[in-house]
Amino acid sequence: MHEMSLAESVREIVEDAARAHGARRVAAVRVEVGALAMVETDALRFAFEVVTHGSLAGDAVLEIVETAGSAWCMQCSKPVAIAQRGDACPCCASYQLQVTGGEQFRVLDIQIE
């Protein structure tokens, strides 16, 4: 379950930023998770709750913004939406796709007090 290590990294990023700004606590954390990032959002929520317990972010609300997967079809020269790696082009059924979006996992912003 790599979501635990992802949650630990998010906690470190958030706490470093909160301390740098003299915050007493973190109220909310917003992260972006791409559909192709191979992150199970329910597991991430659970892991975040576990790793932040007793920290500056212990009471923080985790908001997950999910972004769709996208690719460029080399066969029909169109941008297309894909749900997972290995999907065929919905326009021409080709598997010659170059992923262009949906792989990201990043902290977007935090709310501190």
PDB file of N, CA and C in Angstrom:
ATOM      1  N   MET A   1       0.852  -1.177   0.000  1.00  0.00           N
ATOM      2  CA  MET A   1       0.000   0.000   0.000  1.00  0.00           C
ATOM      3  C   MET A   1       0.895   1.235   0.000  1.00  0.00           C
ATOM      4  N   HIS A   2       1.165   1.760  -1.177  1.00  0.00           N
ATOM      5  CA  HIS A   2       2.025   2.936  -1.278  1.00  0.00           C
ATOM      6  C   HIS A   2       1.310   4.223  -0.858  1.00  0.00           C
ATOM      7  N   GLU A   3       0.009   4.151  -0.660  1.00  0.00           N
ATOM      8  CA  GLU A   3      -0.723   5.332  -0.212  1.00  0.00           C
ATOM      9  C   GLU A   3      -0.224   5.820   1.150  1.00  0.00           C
ATOM     10  N   MET A   4       0.255   4.908   1.990  1.00  0.00           N
ATOM     11  CA  MET A   4       0.785   5.304   3.303  1.00  0.00           C
ATOM     12  C   MET A   4       2.021   6.193   3.126  1.00  0.00           C
ATOM     13  N   SER A   5       2.923   5.793   2.250  1.00  0.00           N
ATOM     14  CA  SER A   5       4.123   6.622   2.037  1.00  0.00           C
ATOM     15  C   SER A   5       3.759   7.935   1.347  1.00  0.00           C
ATOM     16  N   LEU A   6       2.765   7.922   0.487  1.00  0.00           N
ATOM     17  CA  LEU A   6       2.300   9.170  -0.129  1.00  0.00           C
ATOM     18  C   LEU A   6       1.719  10.099   0.933  1.00  0.00           C
ATOM     19  N   ALA A   7       0.924   9.541   1.839  1.00  0.00           N
ATOM     20  CA  ALA A   7       0.330  10.348   2.910  1.00  0.00           C
ATOM     21  C   ALA A   7       1.415  10.920   3.827  1.00  0.00           C
ATOM     22  N   GLU A   8       2.452  10.144   4.096  1.00  0.00           N
ATOM     23  CA  GLU A   8       3.563  10.642   4.916  1.00  0.00           C
ATOM     24  C   GLU A   8       4.272  11.804   4.220  1.00  0.00           C
ATOM     25  N   SER A   9       4.459  11.683   2.938  1.00  0.00           N
ATOM     26  CA  SER A   9       5.091  12.769   2.175  1.00  0.00           C
ATOM     27  C   SER A   9       4.229  14.023   2.182  1.00  0.00           C
ATOM     28  N   VAL A  10       2.928  13.851   2.022  1.00  0.00           N
ATOM     29  CA  VAL A  10       2.012  14.994   2.064  1.00  0.00           C
ATOM     30  C   VAL A  10       2.090  15.656   3.439  1.00  0.00           C
ATOM     31  N   ARG A  11       2.077  14.847   4.501  1.00  0.00           N
ATOM     32  CA  ARG A  11       2.166  15.408   5.851  1.00  0.00           C
ATOM     33  C   ARG A  11       3.443  16.227   6.029  1.00  0.00           C
ATOM     34  N   GLU A  12       4.564  15.718   5.550  1.00  0.00           N
ATOM     35  CA  GLU A  12       5.836  16.432   5.664  1.00  0.00           C
ATOM     36  C   GLU A  12       5.788  17.767   4.923  1.00  0.00           C
ATOM     37  N   ILE A  13       5.278  17.750   3.705  1.00  0.00           N
ATOM     38  CA  ILE A  13       5.164  18.974   2.903  1.00  0.00           C
ATOM     39  C   ILE A  13       4.282  19.995   3.614  1.00  0.00           C
ATOM     40  N   VAL A  14       3.145  19.531   4.094  1.00  0.00           N
ATOM     41  CA  VAL A  14       2.171  20.400   4.745  1.00  0.00           C
ATOM     42  C   VAL A  14       2.728  20.970   6.050  1.00  0.00           C
ATOM     43  N   GLU A  15       3.343  20.126   6.858  1.00  0.00           N
ATOM     44  CA  GLU A  15       3.877  20.607   8.133  1.00  0.00           C
ATOM     45  C   GLU A  15       5.045  21.569   7.928  1.00  0.00           C
ATOM     46  N   ASP A  16       5.900  21.299   6.963  1.00  0.00           N
ATOM     47  CA  ASP A  16       7.003  22.218   6.668  1.00  0.00           C
ATOM     48  C   ASP A  16       6.471  23.593   6.269  1.00  0.00           C
ATOM     49  N   ALA A  17       5.458  23.618   5.412  1.00  0.00           N
ATOM     50  CA  ALA A  17       4.868  24.883   4.982  1.00  0.00           C
ATOM     51  C   ALA A  17       4.176  25.589   6.141  1.00  0.00           C
ATOM     52  N   ALA A  18       3.474  24.834   6.971  1.00  0.00           N
ATOM     53  CA  ALA A  18       2.763  25.428   8.108  1.00  0.00           C
ATOM     54  C   ALA A  18       3.749  26.042   9.099  1.00  0.00           C
ATOM     55  N   ARG A  19       4.822  25.329   9.398  1.00  0.00           N
ATOM     56  CA  ARG A  19       5.831  25.861  10.326  1.00  0.00           C
ATOM     57  C   ARG A  19       6.515  27.112   9.751  1.00  0.00           C
ATOM     58  N   ALA A  20       6.780  27.078   8.461  1.00  0.00           N
ATOM     59  CA  ALA A  20       7.439  28.219   7.813  1.00  0.00           C
ATOM     60  C   ALA A  20       6.582  29.480   7.898  1.00  0.00           C
ATOM     61  N   HIS A  21       5.268  29.302   8.023  1.00  0.00           N
ATOM     62  CA  HIS A  21       4.357  30.446   8.103  1.00  0.00           C
ATOM     63  C   HIS A  21       3.837  30.667   9.523  1.00  0.00           C
ATOM     64  N   GLY A  22       4.428  29.998  10.497  1.00  0.00           N
ATOM     65  CA  GLY A  22       4.057  30.196  11.897  1.00  0.00           C
ATOM     66  C   GLY A  22       2.663  29.737  12.256  1.00  0.00           C
ATOM     67  N   ALA A  23       2.160  28.746  11.586  1.00  0.00           N
ATOM     68  CA  ALA A  23       0.796  28.268  11.835  1.00  0.00           C
ATOM     69  C   ALA A  23       0.718  27.452  13.121  1.00  0.00           C
ATOM     70  N   ARG A  24      -0.441  27.530  13.760  1.00  0.00           N
ATOM     71  CA  ARG A  24      -0.701  26.719  14.948  1.00  0.00           C
ATOM     72  C   ARG A  24      -1.264  25.360  14.573  1.00  0.00           C
ATOM     73  N   ARG A  25      -1.992  25.347  13.462  1.00  0.00           N
ATOM     74  CA  ARG A  25      -2.566  24.077  12.989  1.00  0.00           C
ATOM     75  C   ARG A  25      -2.925  24.187  11.519  1.00  0.00           C
ATOM     76  N   VAL A  26      -3.113  23.039  10.908  1.00  0.00           N
ATOM     77  CA  VAL A  26      -3.535  22.963   9.510  1.00  0.00           C
ATOM     78  C   VAL A  26      -5.012  22.591   9.508  1.00  0.00           C
ATOM     79  N   ALA A  27      -5.834  23.394   8.856  1.00  0.00           N
ATOM     80  CA  ALA A  27      -7.273  23.159   8.826  1.00  0.00           C
ATOM     81  C   ALA A  27      -7.701  22.288   7.646  1.00  0.00           C
ATOM     82  N   ALA A  28      -7.024  22.446   6.504  1.00  0.00           N
ATOM     83  CA  ALA A  28      -7.417  21.692   5.313  1.00  0.00           C
ATOM     84  C   ALA A  28      -6.220  21.508   4.385  1.00  0.00           C
ATOM     85  N   VAL A  29      -6.255  20.408   3.667  1.00  0.00           N
ATOM     86  CA  VAL A  29      -5.228  20.093   2.669  1.00  0.00           C
ATOM     87  C   VAL A  29      -5.958  19.658   1.411  1.00  0.00           C
ATOM     88  N   ARG A  30      -5.561  20.243   0.291  1.00  0.00           N
ATOM     89  CA  ARG A  30      -6.170  19.870  -0.996  1.00  0.00           C
ATOM     90  C   ARG A  30      -5.081  19.273  -1.871  1.00  0.00           C
ATOM     91  N   VAL A  31      -5.320  18.038  -2.334  1.00  0.00           N
ATOM     92  CA  VAL A  31      -4.365  17.361  -3.209  1.00  0.00           C
ATOM     93  C   VAL A  31      -5.034  17.006  -4.529  1.00  0.00           C
ATOM     94  N   GLU A  32      -4.220  16.961  -5.560  1.00  0.00           N
ATOM     95  CA  GLU A  32      -4.694  16.551  -6.883  1.00  0.00           C
ATOM     96  C   GLU A  32      -4.188  15.145  -7.152  1.00  0.00           C
ATOM     97  N   VAL A  33      -5.108  14.263  -7.551  1.00  0.00           N
ATOM     98  CA  VAL A  33      -4.762  12.885  -7.859  1.00  0.00           C
ATOM     99  C   VAL A  33      -5.291  12.574  -9.256  1.00  0.00           C
ATOM    100  N   GLY A  34      -4.385  12.271 -10.155  1.00  0.00           N
ATOM    101  CA  GLY A  34      -4.781  11.920 -11.512  1.00  0.00           C
ATOM    102  C   GLY A  34      -5.323  10.498 -11.591  1.00  0.00           C
ATOM    103  N   ALA A  35      -6.227  10.273 -12.507  1.00  0.00           N
ATOM    104  CA  ALA A  35      -6.837   8.950 -12.684  1.00  0.00           C
ATOM    105  C   ALA A  35      -5.810   7.879 -13.031  1.00  0.00           C
ATOM    106  N   LEU A  36      -4.684   8.288 -13.620  1.00  0.00           N
ATOM    107  CA  LEU A  36      -3.654   7.332 -14.022  1.00  0.00           C
ATOM    108  C   LEU A  36      -2.505   7.262 -13.014  1.00  0.00           C
ATOM    109  N   ALA A  37      -2.655   7.903 -11.860  1.00  0.00           N
ATOM    110  CA  ALA A  37      -1.585   7.960 -10.860  1.00  0.00           C
ATOM    111  C   ALA A  37      -1.490   6.685 -10.027  1.00  0.00           C
ATOM    112  N   MET A  38      -2.429   5.781 -10.210  1.00  0.00           N
ATOM    113  CA  MET A  38      -2.431   4.508  -9.484  1.00  0.00           C
ATOM    114  C   MET A  38      -2.526   4.725  -7.973  1.00  0.00           C
ATOM    115  N   VAL A  39      -3.381   5.663  -7.560  1.00  0.00           N
ATOM    116  CA  VAL A  39      -3.600   5.949  -6.144  1.00  0.00           C
ATOM    117  C   VAL A  39      -5.053   5.618  -5.815  1.00  0.00           C
ATOM    118  N   GLU A  40      -5.237   4.792  -4.802  1.00  0.00           N
ATOM    119  CA  GLU A  40      -6.572   4.456  -4.318  1.00  0.00           C
ATOM    120  C   GLU A  40      -6.976   5.543  -3.318  1.00  0.00           C
ATOM    121  N   THR A  41      -7.967   6.350  -3.674  1.00  0.00           N
ATOM    122  CA  THR A  41      -8.289   7.524  -2.858  1.00  0.00           C
ATOM    123  C   THR A  41      -8.810   7.165  -1.465  1.00  0.00           C
ATOM    124  N   ASP A  42      -9.561   6.092  -1.327  1.00  0.00           N
ATOM    125  CA  ASP A  42     -10.037   5.692   0.002  1.00  0.00           C
ATOM    126  C   ASP A  42      -8.865   5.296   0.891  1.00  0.00           C
ATOM    127  N   ALA A  43      -7.900   4.582   0.331  1.00  0.00           N
ATOM    128  CA  ALA A  43      -6.705   4.198   1.090  1.00  0.00           C
ATOM    129  C   ALA A  43      -5.884   5.430   1.453  1.00  0.00           C
ATOM    130  N   LEU A  44      -5.820   6.405   0.552  1.00  0.00           N
ATOM    131  CA  LEU A  44      -5.099   7.646   0.836  1.00  0.00           C
ATOM    132  C   LEU A  44      -5.764   8.404   1.986  1.00  0.00           C
ATOM    133  N   ARG A  45      -7.080   8.483   1.974  1.00  0.00           N
ATOM    134  CA  ARG A  45      -7.798   9.160   3.063  1.00  0.00           C
ATOM    135  C   ARG A  45      -7.498   8.494   4.411  1.00  0.00           C
ATOM    136  N   PHE A  46      -7.561   7.168   4.433  1.00  0.00           N
ATOM    137  CA  PHE A  46      -7.281   6.430   5.661  1.00  0.00           C
ATOM    138  C   PHE A  46      -5.841   6.672   6.118  1.00  0.00           C
ATOM    139  N   ALA A  47      -4.902   6.561   5.188  1.00  0.00           N
ATOM    140  CA  ALA A  47      -3.489   6.743   5.519  1.00  0.00           C
ATOM    141  C   ALA A  47      -3.228   8.158   6.019  1.00  0.00           C
ATOM    142  N   PHE A  48      -3.853   9.151   5.407  1.00  0.00           N
ATOM    143  CA  PHE A  48      -3.679  10.537   5.830  1.00  0.00           C
ATOM    144  C   PHE A  48      -4.150  10.714   7.270  1.00  0.00           C
ATOM    145  N   GLU A  49      -5.284  10.135   7.591  1.00  0.00           N
ATOM    146  CA  GLU A  49      -5.809  10.213   8.952  1.00  0.00           C
ATOM    147  C   GLU A  49      -4.836   9.580   9.952  1.00  0.00           C
ATOM    148  N   VAL A  50      -4.250   8.461   9.588  1.00  0.00           N
ATOM    149  CA  VAL A  50      -3.315   7.759  10.467  1.00  0.00           C
ATOM    150  C   VAL A  50      -2.028   8.557  10.666  1.00  0.00           C
ATOM    151  N   VAL A  51      -1.418   9.027   9.578  1.00  0.00           N
ATOM    152  CA  VAL A  51      -0.105   9.686   9.687  1.00  0.00           C
ATOM    153  C   VAL A  51      -0.180  11.100  10.255  1.00  0.00           C
ATOM    154  N   THR A  52      -1.355  11.726  10.203  1.00  0.00           N
ATOM    155  CA  THR A  52      -1.456  13.088  10.731  1.00  0.00           C
ATOM    156  C   THR A  52      -1.910  13.121  12.187  1.00  0.00           C
ATOM    157  N   HIS A  53      -2.322  12.006  12.727  1.00  0.00           N
ATOM    158  CA  HIS A  53      -2.784  11.952  14.114  1.00  0.00           C
ATOM    159  C   HIS A  53      -1.710  12.516  15.047  1.00  0.00           C
ATOM    160  N   GLY A  54      -2.100  13.495  15.864  1.00  0.00           N
ATOM    161  CA  GLY A  54      -1.178  14.095  16.809  1.00  0.00           C
ATOM    162  C   GLY A  54      -0.215  15.113  16.221  1.00  0.00           C
ATOM    163  N   SER A  55      -0.394  15.476  14.970  1.00  0.00           N
ATOM    164  CA  SER A  55       0.503  16.442  14.320  1.00  0.00           C
ATOM    165  C   SER A  55      -0.228  17.762  14.113  1.00  0.00           C
ATOM    166  N   LEU A  56       0.469  18.737  13.525  1.00  0.00           N
ATOM    167  CA  LEU A  56      -0.162  20.019  13.187  1.00  0.00           C
ATOM    168  C   LEU A  56      -1.369  19.826  12.266  1.00  0.00           C
ATOM    169  N   ALA A  57      -1.329  18.764  11.479  1.00  0.00           N
ATOM    170  CA  ALA A  57      -2.403  18.489  10.523  1.00  0.00           C
ATOM    171  C   ALA A  57      -3.385  17.444  11.052  1.00  0.00           C
ATOM    172  N   GLY A  58      -3.351  17.195  12.364  1.00  0.00           N
ATOM    173  CA  GLY A  58      -4.179  16.151  12.955  1.00  0.00           C
ATOM    174  C   GLY A  58      -5.669  16.309  12.730  1.00  0.00           C
ATOM    175  N   ASP A  59      -6.147  17.534  12.659  1.00  0.00           N
ATOM    176  CA  ASP A  59      -7.586  17.776  12.454  1.00  0.00           C
ATOM    177  C   ASP A  59      -7.894  18.270  11.041  1.00  0.00           C
ATOM    178  N   ALA A  60      -6.914  18.202  10.170  1.00  0.00           N
ATOM    179  CA  ALA A  60      -7.093  18.736   8.817  1.00  0.00           C
ATOM    180  C   ALA A  60      -8.069  17.896   8.001  1.00  0.00           C
ATOM    181  N   VAL A  61      -8.848  18.584   7.217  1.00  0.00           N
ATOM    182  CA  VAL A  61      -9.739  17.932   6.261  1.00  0.00           C
ATOM    183  C   VAL A  61      -8.943  17.712   4.981  1.00  0.00           C
ATOM    184  N   LEU A  62      -8.960  16.489   4.469  1.00  0.00           N
ATOM    185  CA  LEU A  62      -8.266  16.179   3.216  1.00  0.00           C
ATOM    186  C   LEU A  62      -9.268  16.244   2.074  1.00  0.00           C
ATOM    187  N   GLU A  63      -9.025  17.155   1.139  1.00  0.00           N
ATOM    188  CA  GLU A  63      -9.860  17.254  -0.057  1.00  0.00           C
ATOM    189  C   GLU A  63      -9.060  16.702  -1.227  1.00  0.00           C
ATOM    190  N   ILE A  64      -9.655  15.749  -1.930  1.00  0.00           N
ATOM    191  CA  ILE A  64      -8.983  15.138  -3.074  1.00  0.00           C
ATOM    192  C   ILE A  64      -9.673  15.588  -4.349  1.00  0.00           C
ATOM    193  N   VAL A  65      -8.906  16.230  -5.215  1.00  0.00           N
ATOM    194  CA  VAL A  65      -9.402  16.670  -6.515  1.00  0.00           C
ATOM    195  C   VAL A  65      -8.915  15.639  -7.528  1.00  0.00           C
ATOM    196  N   GLU A  66      -9.852  14.907  -8.097  1.00  0.00           N
ATOM    197  CA  GLU A  66      -9.487  13.878  -9.064  1.00  0.00           C
ATOM    198  C   GLU A  66      -9.522  14.451 -10.476  1.00  0.00           C
ATOM    199  N   THR A  67      -8.456  14.192 -11.234  1.00  0.00           N
ATOM    200  CA  THR A  67      -8.395  14.668 -12.620  1.00  0.00           C
ATOM    201  C   THR A  67      -8.423  13.473 -13.564  1.00  0.00           C
ATOM    202  N   ALA A  68      -9.038  13.666 -14.692  1.00  0.00           N
ATOM    203  CA  ALA A  68      -9.213  12.593 -15.664  1.00  0.00           C
ATOM    204  C   ALA A  68      -7.913  12.266 -16.388  1.00  0.00           C
ATOM    205  N   GLY A  69      -7.851  11.057 -16.896  1.00  0.00           N
ATOM    206  CA  GLY A  69      -6.726  10.647 -17.721  1.00  0.00           C
ATOM    207  C   GLY A  69      -6.942  11.119 -19.153  1.00  0.00           C
ATOM    208  N   SER A  70      -5.868  11.506 -19.807  1.00  0.00           N
ATOM    209  CA  SER A  70      -5.985  11.938 -21.201  1.00  0.00           C
ATOM    210  C   SER A  70      -4.757  11.468 -21.976  1.00  0.00           C
ATOM    211  N   ALA A  71      -4.935  11.374 -23.282  1.00  0.00           N
ATOM    212  CA  ALA A  71      -3.853  10.905 -24.138  1.00  0.00           C
ATOM    213  C   ALA A  71      -3.999  11.503 -25.528  1.00  0.00           C
ATOM    214  N   TRP A  72      -2.921  11.408 -26.281  1.00  0.00           N
ATOM    215  CA  TRP A  72      -2.907  11.813 -27.682  1.00  0.00           C
ATOM    216  C   TRP A  72      -2.859  10.535 -28.507  1.00  0.00           C
ATOM    217  N   CYS A  73      -3.825  10.377 -29.404  1.00  0.00           N
ATOM    218  CA  CYS A  73      -3.839   9.204 -30.272  1.00  0.00           C
ATOM    219  C   CYS A  73      -2.965   9.484 -31.484  1.00  0.00           C
ATOM    220  N   MET A  74      -1.949   8.676 -31.655  1.00  0.00           N
ATOM    221  CA  MET A  74      -1.034   8.861 -32.782  1.00  0.00           C
ATOM    222  C   MET A  74      -1.640   8.397 -34.098  1.00  0.00           C
ATOM    223  N   GLN A  75      -2.638   7.540 -34.011  1.00  0.00           N
ATOM    224  CA  GLN A  75      -3.285   7.024 -35.226  1.00  0.00           C
ATOM    225  C   GLN A  75      -4.252   8.049 -35.824  1.00  0.00           C
ATOM    226  N   CYS A  76      -5.137   8.597 -35.000  1.00  0.00           N
ATOM    227  CA  CYS A  76      -6.130   9.530 -35.547  1.00  0.00           C
ATOM    228  C   CYS A  76      -5.818  10.991 -35.227  1.00  0.00           C
ATOM    229  N   SER A  77      -4.702  11.242 -34.561  1.00  0.00           N
ATOM    230  CA  SER A  77      -4.236  12.602 -34.249  1.00  0.00           C
ATOM    231  C   SER A  77      -5.270  13.436 -33.497  1.00  0.00           C
ATOM    232  N   LYS A  78      -5.806  12.842 -32.433  1.00  0.00           N
ATOM    233  CA  LYS A  78      -6.797  13.534 -31.612  1.00  0.00           C
ATOM    234  C   LYS A  78      -6.463  13.364 -30.136  1.00  0.00           C
ATOM    235  N   PRO A  79      -6.795  14.378 -29.334  1.00  0.00           N
ATOM    236  CA  PRO A  79      -6.710  14.180 -27.881  1.00  0.00           C
ATOM    237  C   PRO A  79      -7.929  13.370 -27.431  1.00  0.00           C
ATOM    238  N   VAL A  80      -7.710  12.399 -26.554  1.00  0.00           N
ATOM    239  CA  VAL A  80      -8.804  11.539 -26.103  1.00  0.00           C
ATOM    240  C   VAL A  80      -8.745  11.345 -24.593  1.00  0.00           C
ATOM    241  N   ALA A  81      -9.885  11.042 -24.015  1.00  0.00           N
ATOM    242  CA  ALA A  81      -9.966  10.717 -22.589  1.00  0.00           C
ATOM    243  C   ALA A  81      -9.775   9.216 -22.422  1.00  0.00           C
ATOM    244  N   ILE A  82      -9.016   8.831 -21.396  1.00  0.00           N
ATOM    245  CA  ILE A  82      -8.837   7.408 -21.088  1.00  0.00           C
ATOM    246  C   ILE A  82      -9.033   7.205 -19.591  1.00  0.00           C
ATOM    247  N   ALA A  83      -9.557   6.049 -19.236  1.00  0.00           N
ATOM    248  CA  ALA A  83      -9.814   5.740 -17.831  1.00  0.00           C
ATOM    249  C   ALA A  83      -8.619   5.074 -17.175  1.00  0.00           C
ATOM    250  N   GLN A  84      -7.835   4.335 -17.972  1.00  0.00           N
ATOM    251  CA  GLN A  84      -6.668   3.645 -17.427  1.00  0.00           C
ATOM    252  C   GLN A  84      -5.651   3.393 -18.527  1.00  0.00           C
ATOM    253  N   ARG A  85      -4.424   3.127 -18.105  1.00  0.00           N
ATOM    254  CA  ARG A  85      -3.377   2.798 -19.077  1.00  0.00           C
ATOM    255  C   ARG A  85      -3.777   1.516 -19.803  1.00  0.00           C
ATOM    256  N   GLY A  86      -3.460   1.445 -21.058  1.00  0.00           N
ATOM    257  CA  GLY A  86      -3.803   0.265 -21.843  1.00  0.00           C
ATOM    258  C   GLY A  86      -5.136   0.354 -22.543  1.00  0.00           C
ATOM    259  N   ASP A  87      -5.883   1.420 -22.270  1.00  0.00           N
ATOM    260  CA  ASP A  87      -7.155   1.616 -22.968  1.00  0.00           C
ATOM    261  C   ASP A  87      -6.887   1.915 -24.439  1.00  0.00           C
ATOM    262  N   ALA A  88      -7.834   1.526 -25.272  1.00  0.00           N
ATOM    263  CA  ALA A  88      -7.767   1.853 -26.697  1.00  0.00           C
ATOM    264  C   ALA A  88      -8.361   3.237 -26.923  1.00  0.00           C
ATOM    265  N   CYS A  89      -8.002   3.826 -28.038  1.00  0.00           N
ATOM    266  CA  CYS A  89      -8.580   5.111 -28.427  1.00  0.00           C
ATOM    267  C   CYS A  89     -10.083   4.925 -28.623  1.00  0.00           C
ATOM    268  N   PRO A  90     -10.900   5.771 -27.999  1.00  0.00           N
ATOM    269  CA  PRO A  90     -12.349   5.645 -28.171  1.00  0.00           C
ATOM    270  C   PRO A  90     -12.837   6.043 -29.568  1.00  0.00           C
ATOM    271  N   CYS A  91     -11.966   6.702 -30.339  1.00  0.00           N
ATOM    272  CA  CYS A  91     -12.357   7.134 -31.691  1.00  0.00           C
ATOM    273  C   CYS A  91     -12.021   6.088 -32.759  1.00  0.00           C
ATOM    274  N   CYS A  92     -10.793   5.535 -32.689  1.00  0.00           N
ATOM    275  CA  CYS A  92     -10.357   4.647 -33.768  1.00  0.00           C
ATOM    276  C   CYS A  92      -9.928   3.253 -33.286  1.00  0.00           C
ATOM    277  N   ALA A  93      -9.966   3.018 -31.977  1.00  0.00           N
ATOM    278  CA  ALA A  93      -9.610   1.733 -31.357  1.00  0.00           C
ATOM    279  C   ALA A  93      -8.117   1.411 -31.402  1.00  0.00           C
ATOM    280  N   SER A  94      -7.290   2.359 -31.762  1.00  0.00           N
ATOM    281  CA  SER A  94      -5.840   2.163 -31.768  1.00  0.00           C
ATOM    282  C   SER A  94      -5.314   2.149 -30.331  1.00  0.00           C
ATOM    283  N   TYR A  95      -4.218   1.415 -30.146  1.00  0.00           N
ATOM    284  CA  TYR A  95      -3.550   1.404 -28.835  1.00  0.00           C
ATOM    285  C   TYR A  95      -2.291   2.271 -28.845  1.00  0.00           C
ATOM    286  N   GLN A  96      -2.099   3.038 -29.895  1.00  0.00           N
ATOM    287  CA  GLN A  96      -0.939   3.916 -29.993  1.00  0.00           C
ATOM    288  C   GLN A  96      -1.273   5.264 -29.358  1.00  0.00           C
ATOM    289  N   LEU A  97      -1.285   5.253 -28.031  1.00  0.00           N
ATOM    290  CA  LEU A  97      -1.640   6.454 -27.282  1.00  0.00           C
ATOM    291  C   LEU A  97      -0.450   6.945 -26.471  1.00  0.00           C
ATOM    292  N   GLN A  98      -0.284   8.253 -26.438  1.00  0.00           N
ATOM    293  CA  GLN A  98       0.729   8.896 -25.610  1.00  0.00           C
ATOM    294  C   GLN A  98      -0.011   9.619 -24.483  1.00  0.00           C
ATOM    295  N   VAL A  99       0.213   9.195 -23.258  1.00  0.00           N
ATOM    296  CA  VAL A  99      -0.465   9.808 -22.117  1.00  0.00           C
ATOM    297  C   VAL A  99      -0.053  11.276 -22.007  1.00  0.00           C
ATOM    298  N   THR A 100      -1.045  12.155 -21.857  1.00  0.00           N
ATOM    299  CA  THR A 100      -0.777  13.589 -21.742  1.00  0.00           C
ATOM    300  C   THR A 100      -1.276  14.186 -20.435  1.00  0.00           C
ATOM    301  N   GLY A 101      -2.049  13.445 -19.665  1.00  0.00           N
ATOM    302  CA  GLY A 101      -2.560  13.975 -18.403  1.00  0.00           C
ATOM    303  C   GLY A 101      -3.164  12.899 -17.536  1.00  0.00           C
ATOM    304  N   GLY A 102      -3.268  13.200 -16.259  1.00  0.00           N
ATOM    305  CA  GLY A 102      -3.884  12.266 -15.329  1.00  0.00           C
ATOM    306  C   GLY A 102      -2.894  11.451 -14.526  1.00  0.00           C
ATOM    307  N   GLU A 103      -1.601  11.743 -14.641  1.00  0.00           N
ATOM    308  CA  GLU A 103      -0.585  10.995 -13.901  1.00  0.00           C
ATOM    309  C   GLU A 103      -0.144  11.713 -12.624  1.00  0.00           C
ATOM    310  N   GLN A 104      -0.595  12.929 -12.417  1.00  0.00           N
ATOM    311  CA  GLN A 104      -0.080  13.758 -11.345  1.00  0.00           C
ATOM    312  C   GLN A 104      -0.616  13.366  -9.968  1.00  0.00           C
ATOM    313  N   PHE A 105       0.221  13.624  -8.970  1.00  0.00           N
ATOM    314  CA  PHE A 105      -0.159  13.551  -7.567  1.00  0.00           C
ATOM    315  C   PHE A 105       0.590  14.691  -6.892  1.00  0.00           C
ATOM    316  N   ARG A 106      -0.145  15.691  -6.409  1.00  0.00           N
ATOM    317  CA  ARG A 106       0.545  16.848  -5.831  1.00  0.00           C
ATOM    318  C   ARG A 106      -0.354  17.561  -4.825  1.00  0.00           C
ATOM    319  N   VAL A 107       0.288  18.264  -3.911  1.00  0.00           N
ATOM    320  CA  VAL A 107      -0.412  19.123  -2.964  1.00  0.00           C
ATOM    321  C   VAL A 107      -0.737  20.415  -3.702  1.00  0.00           C
ATOM    322  N   LEU A 108      -2.003  20.764  -3.753  1.00  0.00           N
ATOM    323  CA  LEU A 108      -2.424  21.996  -4.418  1.00  0.00           C
ATOM    324  C   LEU A 108      -2.322  23.192  -3.478  1.00  0.00           C
ATOM    325  N   ASP A 109      -2.900  23.047  -2.294  1.00  0.00           N
ATOM    326  CA  ASP A 109      -2.821  24.131  -1.313  1.00  0.00           C
ATOM    327  C   ASP A 109      -3.203  23.616   0.057  1.00  0.00           C
ATOM    328  N   ILE A 110      -2.914  24.449   1.058  1.00  0.00           N
ATOM    329  CA  ILE A 110      -3.266  24.115   2.434  1.00  0.00           C
ATOM    330  C   ILE A 110      -3.911  25.342   3.079  1.00  0.00           C
ATOM    331  N   GLN A 111      -4.761  25.087   4.041  1.00  0.00           N
ATOM    332  CA  GLN A 111      -5.371  26.161   4.818  1.00  0.00           C
ATOM    333  C   GLN A 111      -4.818  26.055   6.232  1.00  0.00           C
ATOM    334  N   ILE A 112      -4.182  27.126   6.709  1.00  0.00           N
ATOM    335  CA  ILE A 112      -3.580  27.116   8.032  1.00  0.00           C
ATOM    336  C   ILE A 112      -4.216  28.154   8.933  1.00  0.00           C
ATOM    337  N   GLU A 113      -4.026  27.952  10.211  1.00  0.00           N
ATOM    338  CA  GLU A 113      -4.536  28.915  11.201  1.00  0.00           C
ATOM    339  C   GLU A 113      -3.438  29.247  12.176  1.00  0.00           C
TER     340      GLU A 113
END
